[in-house]
Amino acid sequence: MFTRPASTCAALPSASSPPVRERRRALGTRWRRLSADRQALLALAHLRNGQPYAQLAAGFGIGTTTVYRYVTEAVELLAALAPTLAEAVQAASIKAYLILDGTLLPIDRIAADRPFYSGNHKKHGMNVQVIADPKGRLLWASPALAGAVLDARAARQGRHHRRSHRGWHQLLGGQGVPGRRISVRAPLPRPKGQPLHRSHTKVRALVEQAIASLKSWLLLRKLRCSTTRITSLVQAVLTLHLASGRLRPRLRSAVES
């Protein structure tokens, strides 16, 4: 079912099961068609491989409506555990700088398509801002905005530069990111090839690794759900991605022993 490395797939269900288990305990649930571990695996299969509800229903032996309810519940629980911008900046307080960039998550064309059409990418989608550390590791992802929103406007709306400045960080952004704030360094509009541009681009290019990590979850490569659910999906993916990074060293040591 999974197309990712075995170590990653082994780590993620153990990271997503506890929230589901605690939720059932809080509700006093006695019996469900799937156990908490199986429900976590169901949500993981949907997020990781982008498998449709009908295919998941056939694989897990439950109804399509039940799949939708279980996945939605698990996604909301995981999204609530995603770090806020302040928490991400605080966790990266020892870093010299952070890197900010935006990416477009493609969506199906909808009736009110104009706000979601990105003239830069020539497609419909949702704009998500990403912050990475100097090594290109994903630290934080913003709430999803309509694709017509440019990176500069998205950064201003999220006030990423102000919040990062409170944490004494420098943010390296692209030309689309406003550089008026002291905490944001964006390339100046100079001819290409200048030394300043080359050094800035060389460092900022590492954020593409963080974006690639986000889009390695196949569901985010082509979203066919309501645009109101995309923020929760992105935050759930962020939670699982960060959890897999923390669990991977433990798995490696267990295998070696």
PDB file of C-alpha atoms in Angstrom:
ATOM      1  CA  MET A   1       0.000   0.000   0.000  1.00  0.00           C
ATOM      2  CA  PHE A   2       2.810   2.415   0.872  1.00  0.00           C
ATOM      3  CA  THR A   3       5.482   3.694  -1.480  1.00  0.00           C
ATOM      4  CA  ARG A   4       7.767   5.289   1.114  1.00  0.00           C
ATOM      5  CA  PRO A   5      10.763   3.763   2.948  1.00  0.00           C
ATOM      6  CA  ALA A   6       9.852   1.114   5.482  1.00  0.00           C
ATOM      7  CA  SER A   7      11.392   3.030   8.391  1.00  0.00           C
ATOM      8  CA  THR A   8       9.238   6.077   7.715  1.00  0.00           C
ATOM      9  CA  CYS A   9       6.066   4.018   7.302  1.00  0.00           C
ATOM     10  CA  ALA A  10       6.777   2.197  10.558  1.00  0.00           C
ATOM     11  CA  ALA A  11       7.242   5.459  12.449  1.00  0.00           C
ATOM     12  CA  LEU A  12       4.164   7.336  11.320  1.00  0.00           C
ATOM     13  CA  PRO A  13       1.361   5.045  12.602  1.00  0.00           C
ATOM     14  CA  SER A  14       2.930   5.092  16.064  1.00  0.00           C
ATOM     15  CA  ALA A  15       2.911   8.894  15.910  1.00  0.00           C
ATOM     16  CA  SER A  16      -0.695   9.224  14.775  1.00  0.00           C
ATOM     17  CA  SER A  17      -2.320   6.522  16.926  1.00  0.00           C
ATOM     18  CA  PRO A  18      -2.107   8.228  20.365  1.00  0.00           C
ATOM     19  CA  PRO A  19      -4.291  11.253  19.436  1.00  0.00           C
ATOM     20  CA  VAL A  20      -6.958   8.932  18.019  1.00  0.00           C
ATOM     21  CA  ARG A  21      -6.808   6.720  21.090  1.00  0.00           C
ATOM     22  CA  GLU A  22      -7.109   9.695  23.457  1.00  0.00           C
ATOM     23  CA  ARG A  23     -10.039  11.063  21.462  1.00  0.00           C
ATOM     24  CA  ARG A  24     -11.918   7.783  21.762  1.00  0.00           C
ATOM     25  CA  ARG A  25     -11.197   7.626  25.470  1.00  0.00           C
ATOM     26  CA  ALA A  26     -12.515  11.174  25.944  1.00  0.00           C
ATOM     27  CA  LEU A  27     -15.709  10.334  24.037  1.00  0.00           C
ATOM     28  CA  GLY A  28     -16.166   7.071  25.901  1.00  0.00           C
ATOM     29  CA  THR A  29     -16.234   5.085  22.662  1.00  0.00           C
ATOM     30  CA  ARG A  30     -16.549   1.344  23.298  1.00  0.00           C
ATOM     31  CA  TRP A  31     -16.499  -0.130  19.810  1.00  0.00           C
ATOM     32  CA  ARG A  32     -15.789   0.966  16.264  1.00  0.00           C
ATOM     33  CA  ARG A  33     -15.315  -0.782  12.968  1.00  0.00           C
ATOM     34  CA  LEU A  34     -11.585  -0.061  13.107  1.00  0.00           C
ATOM     35  CA  SER A  35      -9.218   0.051  16.053  1.00  0.00           C
ATOM     36  CA  ALA A  36      -7.348   3.271  16.825  1.00  0.00           C
ATOM     37  CA  ASP A  37      -4.224   1.908  15.139  1.00  0.00           C
ATOM     38  CA  ARG A  38      -6.154   0.927  12.020  1.00  0.00           C
ATOM     39  CA  GLN A  39      -7.860   4.314  11.879  1.00  0.00           C
ATOM     40  CA  ALA A  40      -4.459   6.009  12.100  1.00  0.00           C
ATOM     41  CA  LEU A  41      -3.202   3.751   9.310  1.00  0.00           C
ATOM     42  CA  LEU A  42      -6.275   4.633   7.244  1.00  0.00           C
ATOM     43  CA  ALA A  43      -5.594   8.363   7.555  1.00  0.00           C
ATOM     44  CA  LEU A  44      -1.921   7.805   6.805  1.00  0.00           C
ATOM     45  CA  ALA A  45      -2.731   5.888   3.618  1.00  0.00           C
ATOM     46  CA  HIS A  46      -4.944   8.747   2.464  1.00  0.00           C
ATOM     47  CA  LEU A  47      -2.396  11.465   3.233  1.00  0.00           C
ATOM     48  CA  ARG A  48       0.719   9.644   2.080  1.00  0.00           C
ATOM     49  CA  ASN A  49      -0.519   8.040  -1.125  1.00  0.00           C
ATOM     50  CA  GLY A  50      -3.571  10.170  -1.893  1.00  0.00           C
ATOM     51  CA  GLN A  51      -5.741   7.078  -2.208  1.00  0.00           C
ATOM     52  CA  PRO A  52      -9.446   7.881  -2.789  1.00  0.00           C
ATOM     53  CA  TYR A  53     -12.093   6.958  -0.249  1.00  0.00           C
ATOM     54  CA  ALA A  54     -13.574   4.187  -2.399  1.00  0.00           C
ATOM     55  CA  GLN A  55     -10.214   2.437  -2.680  1.00  0.00           C
ATOM     56  CA  LEU A  56      -9.575   2.776   1.047  1.00  0.00           C
ATOM     57  CA  ALA A  57     -13.052   1.448   1.817  1.00  0.00           C
ATOM     58  CA  ALA A  58     -12.366  -1.667  -0.239  1.00  0.00           C
ATOM     59  CA  GLY A  59      -8.956  -2.176   1.333  1.00  0.00           C
ATOM     60  CA  PHE A  60     -10.081  -1.755   4.939  1.00  0.00           C
ATOM     61  CA  GLY A  61     -13.441  -3.484   4.556  1.00  0.00           C
ATOM     62  CA  ILE A  62     -15.609  -0.552   5.651  1.00  0.00           C
ATOM     63  CA  GLY A  63     -18.029   1.835   3.963  1.00  0.00           C
ATOM     64  CA  THR A  64     -17.007   4.956   2.059  1.00  0.00           C
ATOM     65  CA  THR A  65     -18.885   7.211   4.480  1.00  0.00           C
ATOM     66  CA  THR A  66     -17.085   5.596   7.402  1.00  0.00           C
ATOM     67  CA  VAL A  67     -13.755   6.180   5.685  1.00  0.00           C
ATOM     68  CA  TYR A  68     -14.591   9.861   5.273  1.00  0.00           C
ATOM     69  CA  ARG A  69     -15.554  10.223   8.941  1.00  0.00           C
ATOM     70  CA  TYR A  70     -12.491   8.372  10.212  1.00  0.00           C
ATOM     71  CA  VAL A  71     -10.054  10.257   7.983  1.00  0.00           C
ATOM     72  CA  THR A  72     -11.598  13.638   8.790  1.00  0.00           C
ATOM     73  CA  GLU A  73     -11.457  12.944  12.517  1.00  0.00           C
ATOM     74  CA  ALA A  74      -7.820  11.811  12.408  1.00  0.00           C
ATOM     75  CA  VAL A  75      -6.771  14.750  10.222  1.00  0.00           C
ATOM     76  CA  GLU A  76      -8.356  17.268  12.590  1.00  0.00           C
ATOM     77  CA  LEU A  77      -6.634  15.667  15.578  1.00  0.00           C
ATOM     78  CA  LEU A  78      -3.245  15.720  13.861  1.00  0.00           C
ATOM     79  CA  ALA A  79      -3.709  19.274  12.595  1.00  0.00           C
ATOM     80  CA  ALA A  80      -4.331  20.470  16.146  1.00  0.00           C
ATOM     81  CA  LEU A  81      -0.873  19.152  17.106  1.00  0.00           C
ATOM     82  CA  ALA A  82       0.981  21.098  14.404  1.00  0.00           C
ATOM     83  CA  PRO A  83       3.381  23.735  15.756  1.00  0.00           C
ATOM     84  CA  THR A  84       2.444  27.384  15.540  1.00  0.00           C
ATOM     85  CA  LEU A  85       4.814  29.877  13.958  1.00  0.00           C
ATOM     86  CA  ALA A  86       5.928  31.085  17.382  1.00  0.00           C
ATOM     87  CA  GLU A  87       6.639  27.514  18.510  1.00  0.00           C
ATOM     88  CA  ALA A  88       8.584  26.737  15.337  1.00  0.00           C
ATOM     89  CA  VAL A  89      10.711  29.877  15.698  1.00  0.00           C
ATOM     90  CA  GLN A  90      11.326  29.131  19.367  1.00  0.00           C
ATOM     91  CA  ALA A  91      12.393  25.563  18.562  1.00  0.00           C
ATOM     92  CA  ALA A  92      14.850  26.917  15.984  1.00  0.00           C
ATOM     93  CA  SER A  93      16.199  29.632  18.282  1.00  0.00           C
ATOM     94  CA  ILE A  94      19.795  28.426  17.917  1.00  0.00           C
ATOM     95  CA  LYS A  95      19.707  28.748  14.123  1.00  0.00           C
ATOM     96  CA  ALA A  96      21.452  31.715  12.518  1.00  0.00           C
ATOM     97  CA  TYR A  97      18.598  32.305  10.101  1.00  0.00           C
ATOM     98  CA  LEU A  98      15.474  30.731   8.627  1.00  0.00           C
ATOM     99  CA  ILE A  99      14.315  30.536   5.012  1.00  0.00           C
ATOM    100  CA  LEU A 100      10.855  31.565   3.838  1.00  0.00           C
ATOM    101  CA  ASP A 101       9.255  30.683   0.517  1.00  0.00           C
ATOM    102  CA  GLY A 102       5.849  29.893  -0.919  1.00  0.00           C
ATOM    103  CA  THR A 103       4.501  27.029  -2.988  1.00  0.00           C
ATOM    104  CA  LEU A 104       1.265  26.287  -4.820  1.00  0.00           C
ATOM    105  CA  LEU A 105      -0.746  23.165  -4.040  1.00  0.00           C
ATOM    106  CA  PRO A 106      -2.786  22.334  -7.178  1.00  0.00           C
ATOM    107  CA  ILE A 107      -6.547  21.881  -6.815  1.00  0.00           C
ATOM    108  CA  ASP A 108      -9.418  20.984  -9.106  1.00  0.00           C
ATOM    109  CA  ARG A 109     -11.054  23.934 -10.804  1.00  0.00           C
ATOM    110  CA  ILE A 110     -14.168  25.022  -8.918  1.00  0.00           C
ATOM    111  CA  ALA A 111     -17.090  27.333  -9.703  1.00  0.00           C
ATOM    112  CA  ALA A 112     -15.551  30.364  -7.984  1.00  0.00           C
ATOM    113  CA  ASP A 113     -12.260  29.732  -9.726  1.00  0.00           C
ATOM    114  CA  ARG A 114     -10.868  33.234 -10.158  1.00  0.00           C
ATOM    115  CA  PRO A 115      -9.600  33.720  -6.562  1.00  0.00           C
ATOM    116  CA  PHE A 116      -7.793  30.381  -6.779  1.00  0.00           C
ATOM    117  CA  TYR A 117      -6.048  30.905 -10.119  1.00  0.00           C
ATOM    118  CA  SER A 118      -2.336  31.645  -9.855  1.00  0.00           C
ATOM    119  CA  GLY A 119      -1.110  33.756 -12.739  1.00  0.00           C
ATOM    120  CA  ASN A 120       2.459  32.886 -11.822  1.00  0.00           C
ATOM    121  CA  HIS A 121       1.921  29.113 -12.070  1.00  0.00           C
ATOM    122  CA  LYS A 122      -0.889  29.252 -14.658  1.00  0.00           C
ATOM    123  CA  LYS A 123      -3.052  26.851 -12.659  1.00  0.00           C
ATOM    124  CA  HIS A 124      -5.581  26.740  -9.835  1.00  0.00           C
ATOM    125  CA  GLY A 125      -4.307  26.055  -6.366  1.00  0.00           C
ATOM    126  CA  MET A 126      -3.729  27.142  -2.782  1.00  0.00           C
ATOM    127  CA  ASN A 127      -0.753  29.219  -1.633  1.00  0.00           C
ATOM    128  CA  VAL A 128       1.183  27.823   1.339  1.00  0.00           C
ATOM    129  CA  GLN A 129       4.174  29.577   2.910  1.00  0.00           C
ATOM    130  CA  VAL A 130       6.963  27.344   4.196  1.00  0.00           C
ATOM    131  CA  ILE A 131       9.761  28.048   6.665  1.00  0.00           C
ATOM    132  CA  ALA A 132      12.899  25.890   6.661  1.00  0.00           C
ATOM    133  CA  ASP A 133      16.107  25.835   8.682  1.00  0.00           C
ATOM    134  CA  PRO A 134      19.566  26.470   7.126  1.00  0.00           C
ATOM    135  CA  LYS A 135      19.796  22.786   6.133  1.00  0.00           C
ATOM    136  CA  GLY A 136      16.486  22.850   4.274  1.00  0.00           C
ATOM    137  CA  ARG A 137      14.484  20.937   6.872  1.00  0.00           C
ATOM    138  CA  LEU A 138      10.792  21.753   7.055  1.00  0.00           C
ATOM    139  CA  LEU A 139       9.871  23.575  10.265  1.00  0.00           C
ATOM    140  CA  TRP A 140       6.500  25.173   9.630  1.00  0.00           C
ATOM    141  CA  ALA A 141       3.770  25.574   7.024  1.00  0.00           C
ATOM    142  CA  SER A 142       1.217  28.367   6.954  1.00  0.00           C
ATOM    143  CA  PRO A 143      -2.557  28.121   6.599  1.00  0.00           C
ATOM    144  CA  ALA A 144      -3.526  27.744   2.946  1.00  0.00           C
ATOM    145  CA  LEU A 145      -4.577  30.886   1.068  1.00  0.00           C
ATOM    146  CA  ALA A 146      -6.240  31.212  -2.322  1.00  0.00           C
ATOM    147  CA  GLY A 147      -3.823  30.718  -5.215  1.00  0.00           C
ATOM    148  CA  ALA A 148      -4.308  34.258  -6.520  1.00  0.00           C
ATOM    149  CA  VAL A 149      -2.594  35.566  -3.377  1.00  0.00           C
ATOM    150  CA  LEU A 150       1.048  36.333  -4.185  1.00  0.00           C
ATOM    151  CA  ASP A 151       3.883  35.341  -1.852  1.00  0.00           C
ATOM    152  CA  ALA A 152       4.464  38.949  -0.775  1.00  0.00           C
ATOM    153  CA  ARG A 153       0.854  39.416   0.238  1.00  0.00           C
ATOM    154  CA  ALA A 154       0.747  36.013   1.927  1.00  0.00           C
ATOM    155  CA  ALA A 155       3.823  36.900   3.988  1.00  0.00           C
ATOM    156  CA  ARG A 156       2.292  40.225   4.998  1.00  0.00           C
ATOM    157  CA  GLN A 157      -1.019  38.619   5.950  1.00  0.00           C
ATOM    158  CA  GLY A 158       0.738  36.007   8.051  1.00  0.00           C
ATOM    159  CA  ARG A 159       3.166  38.609   9.476  1.00  0.00           C
ATOM    160  CA  HIS A 160       5.891  35.966   9.370  1.00  0.00           C
ATOM    161  CA  HIS A 161       8.588  38.648   9.277  1.00  0.00           C
ATOM    162  CA  ARG A 162       7.328  40.407  12.433  1.00  0.00           C
ATOM    163  CA  ARG A 163       6.954  37.215  14.444  1.00  0.00           C
ATOM    164  CA  SER A 164      10.359  35.987  13.348  1.00  0.00           C
ATOM    165  CA  HIS A 165      11.907  39.305  14.332  1.00  0.00           C
ATOM    166  CA  ARG A 166      10.508  38.906  17.846  1.00  0.00           C
ATOM    167  CA  GLY A 167      12.448  35.630  17.979  1.00  0.00           C
ATOM    168  CA  TRP A 168      15.624  37.404  16.752  1.00  0.00           C
ATOM    169  CA  HIS A 169      15.758  35.564  13.451  1.00  0.00           C
ATOM    170  CA  GLN A 170      16.693  36.604   9.965  1.00  0.00           C
ATOM    171  CA  LEU A 171      14.330  35.380   7.266  1.00  0.00           C
ATOM    172  CA  LEU A 172      15.733  34.842   3.799  1.00  0.00           C
ATOM    173  CA  GLY A 173      13.021  35.244   1.183  1.00  0.00           C
ATOM    174  CA  GLY A 174      12.704  35.376  -2.582  1.00  0.00           C
ATOM    175  CA  GLN A 175      12.045  38.424  -4.706  1.00  0.00           C
ATOM    176  CA  GLY A 176       8.327  37.981  -4.094  1.00  0.00           C
ATOM    177  CA  VAL A 177       8.772  38.338  -0.336  1.00  0.00           C
ATOM    178  CA  PRO A 178       8.739  41.906   1.017  1.00  0.00           C
ATOM    179  CA  GLY A 179      12.115  43.055   2.316  1.00  0.00           C
ATOM    180  CA  ARG A 180      10.979  46.220   4.018  1.00  0.00           C
ATOM    181  CA  ARG A 181      11.153  44.676   7.469  1.00  0.00           C
ATOM    182  CA  ILE A 182      14.465  44.335   9.232  1.00  0.00           C
ATOM    183  CA  SER A 183      13.959  40.606   9.750  1.00  0.00           C
ATOM    184  CA  VAL A 184      13.504  39.788   6.047  1.00  0.00           C
ATOM    185  CA  ARG A 185      16.320  39.801   3.536  1.00  0.00           C
ATOM    186  CA  ALA A 186      15.152  39.670  -0.053  1.00  0.00           C
ATOM    187  CA  PRO A 187      17.342  40.040  -3.169  1.00  0.00           C
ATOM    188  CA  LEU A 188      17.517  43.529  -4.605  1.00  0.00           C
ATOM    189  CA  PRO A 189      16.235  44.132  -8.152  1.00  0.00           C
ATOM    190  CA  ARG A 190      19.673  43.998  -9.771  1.00  0.00           C
ATOM    191  CA  PRO A 191      20.828  42.279 -12.963  1.00  0.00           C
ATOM    192  CA  LYS A 192      21.105  38.522 -12.686  1.00  0.00           C
ATOM    193  CA  GLY A 193      24.485  37.063 -11.903  1.00  0.00           C
ATOM    194  CA  GLN A 194      25.542  39.651  -9.320  1.00  0.00           C
ATOM    195  CA  PRO A 195      27.545  38.163  -6.408  1.00  0.00           C
ATOM    196  CA  LEU A 196      24.889  39.244  -3.908  1.00  0.00           C
ATOM    197  CA  HIS A 197      22.201  37.472  -5.909  1.00  0.00           C
ATOM    198  CA  ARG A 198      24.262  34.322  -6.309  1.00  0.00           C
ATOM    199  CA  SER A 199      25.046  33.987  -2.610  1.00  0.00           C
ATOM    200  CA  HIS A 200      21.452  34.737  -1.615  1.00  0.00           C
ATOM    201  CA  THR A 201      20.030  32.261  -4.136  1.00  0.00           C
ATOM    202  CA  LYS A 202      22.504  29.571  -3.109  1.00  0.00           C
ATOM    203  CA  VAL A 203      21.315  29.713   0.487  1.00  0.00           C
ATOM    204  CA  ARG A 204      17.624  30.221  -0.263  1.00  0.00           C
ATOM    205  CA  ALA A 205      17.523  27.284  -2.697  1.00  0.00           C
ATOM    206  CA  LEU A 206      17.653  24.930   0.282  1.00  0.00           C
ATOM    207  CA  VAL A 207      14.025  25.752   1.056  1.00  0.00           C
ATOM    208  CA  GLU A 208      13.122  23.665  -1.994  1.00  0.00           C
ATOM    209  CA  GLN A 209      14.037  20.612   0.070  1.00  0.00           C
ATOM    210  CA  ALA A 210      11.375  21.575   2.614  1.00  0.00           C
ATOM    211  CA  ILE A 211       8.812  22.110  -0.139  1.00  0.00           C
ATOM    212  CA  ALA A 212       9.735  18.739  -1.649  1.00  0.00           C
ATOM    213  CA  SER A 213       9.243  17.113   1.763  1.00  0.00           C
ATOM    214  CA  LEU A 214       5.766  18.611   1.947  1.00  0.00           C
ATOM    215  CA  LYS A 215       4.855  17.499  -1.558  1.00  0.00           C
ATOM    216  CA  SER A 216       6.239  14.007  -1.038  1.00  0.00           C
ATOM    217  CA  TRP A 217       2.822  13.393   0.517  1.00  0.00           C
ATOM    218  CA  LEU A 218       0.993  12.536  -2.670  1.00  0.00           C
ATOM    219  CA  LEU A 219      -2.370  13.915  -1.555  1.00  0.00           C
ATOM    220  CA  LEU A 220      -0.934  17.449  -1.674  1.00  0.00           C
ATOM    221  CA  ARG A 221       0.169  17.096  -5.292  1.00  0.00           C
ATOM    222  CA  LYS A 222      -3.437  17.277  -6.518  1.00  0.00           C
ATOM    223  CA  LEU A 223      -6.150  18.192  -4.036  1.00  0.00           C
ATOM    224  CA  ARG A 224      -9.723  17.300  -4.938  1.00  0.00           C
ATOM    225  CA  CYS A 225     -11.402  18.169  -1.647  1.00  0.00           C
ATOM    226  CA  SER A 226     -13.085  21.345  -0.442  1.00  0.00           C
ATOM    227  CA  THR A 227     -10.702  24.288  -0.171  1.00  0.00           C
ATOM    228  CA  THR A 228     -11.834  24.765   3.434  1.00  0.00           C
ATOM    229  CA  ARG A 229     -10.180  21.451   4.388  1.00  0.00           C
ATOM    230  CA  ILE A 230      -6.774  22.093   2.832  1.00  0.00           C
ATOM    231  CA  THR A 231      -5.317  23.939   5.818  1.00  0.00           C
ATOM    232  CA  SER A 232      -6.137  20.985   8.086  1.00  0.00           C
ATOM    233  CA  LEU A 233      -4.570  18.564   5.613  1.00  0.00           C
ATOM    234  CA  VAL A 234      -1.371  20.616   5.380  1.00  0.00           C
ATOM    235  CA  GLN A 235      -1.118  20.916   9.164  1.00  0.00           C
ATOM    236  CA  ALA A 236      -1.726  17.181   9.612  1.00  0.00           C
ATOM    237  CA  VAL A 237       1.033  16.419   7.111  1.00  0.00           C
ATOM    238  CA  LEU A 238       3.343  18.823   8.948  1.00  0.00           C
ATOM    239  CA  THR A 239       2.666  17.040  12.242  1.00  0.00           C
ATOM    240  CA  LEU A 240       3.427  13.622  10.759  1.00  0.00           C
ATOM    241  CA  HIS A 241       6.513  14.878   8.935  1.00  0.00           C
ATOM    242  CA  LEU A 242       7.994  16.335  12.114  1.00  0.00           C
ATOM    243  CA  ALA A 243       7.072  13.194  14.063  1.00  0.00           C
ATOM    244  CA  SER A 244       8.799  10.951  11.525  1.00  0.00           C
ATOM    245  CA  GLY A 245      11.956  13.046  11.834  1.00  0.00           C
ATOM    246  CA  ARG A 246      11.983  12.609  15.599  1.00  0.00           C
ATOM    247  CA  LEU A 247      11.265   8.869  15.466  1.00  0.00           C
ATOM    248  CA  ARG A 248      13.705   7.960  12.698  1.00  0.00           C
ATOM    249  CA  PRO A 249      16.864   8.035  14.916  1.00  0.00           C
ATOM    250  CA  ARG A 250      15.176   5.710  17.416  1.00  0.00           C
ATOM    251  CA  LEU A 251      14.249   3.281  14.658  1.00  0.00           C
ATOM    252  CA  ARG A 252      17.779   3.366  13.297  1.00  0.00           C
ATOM    253  CA  SER A 253      19.287   2.578  16.707  1.00  0.00           C
ATOM    254  CA  ALA A 254      16.746  -0.224  17.246  1.00  0.00           C
ATOM    255  CA  VAL A 255      17.640  -1.821  13.920  1.00  0.00           C
ATOM    256  CA  GLU A 256      21.379  -1.578  14.596  1.00  0.00           C
ATOM    257  CA  SER A 257      20.970  -3.174  18.014  1.00  0.00           C
TER     258      SER A 257
END
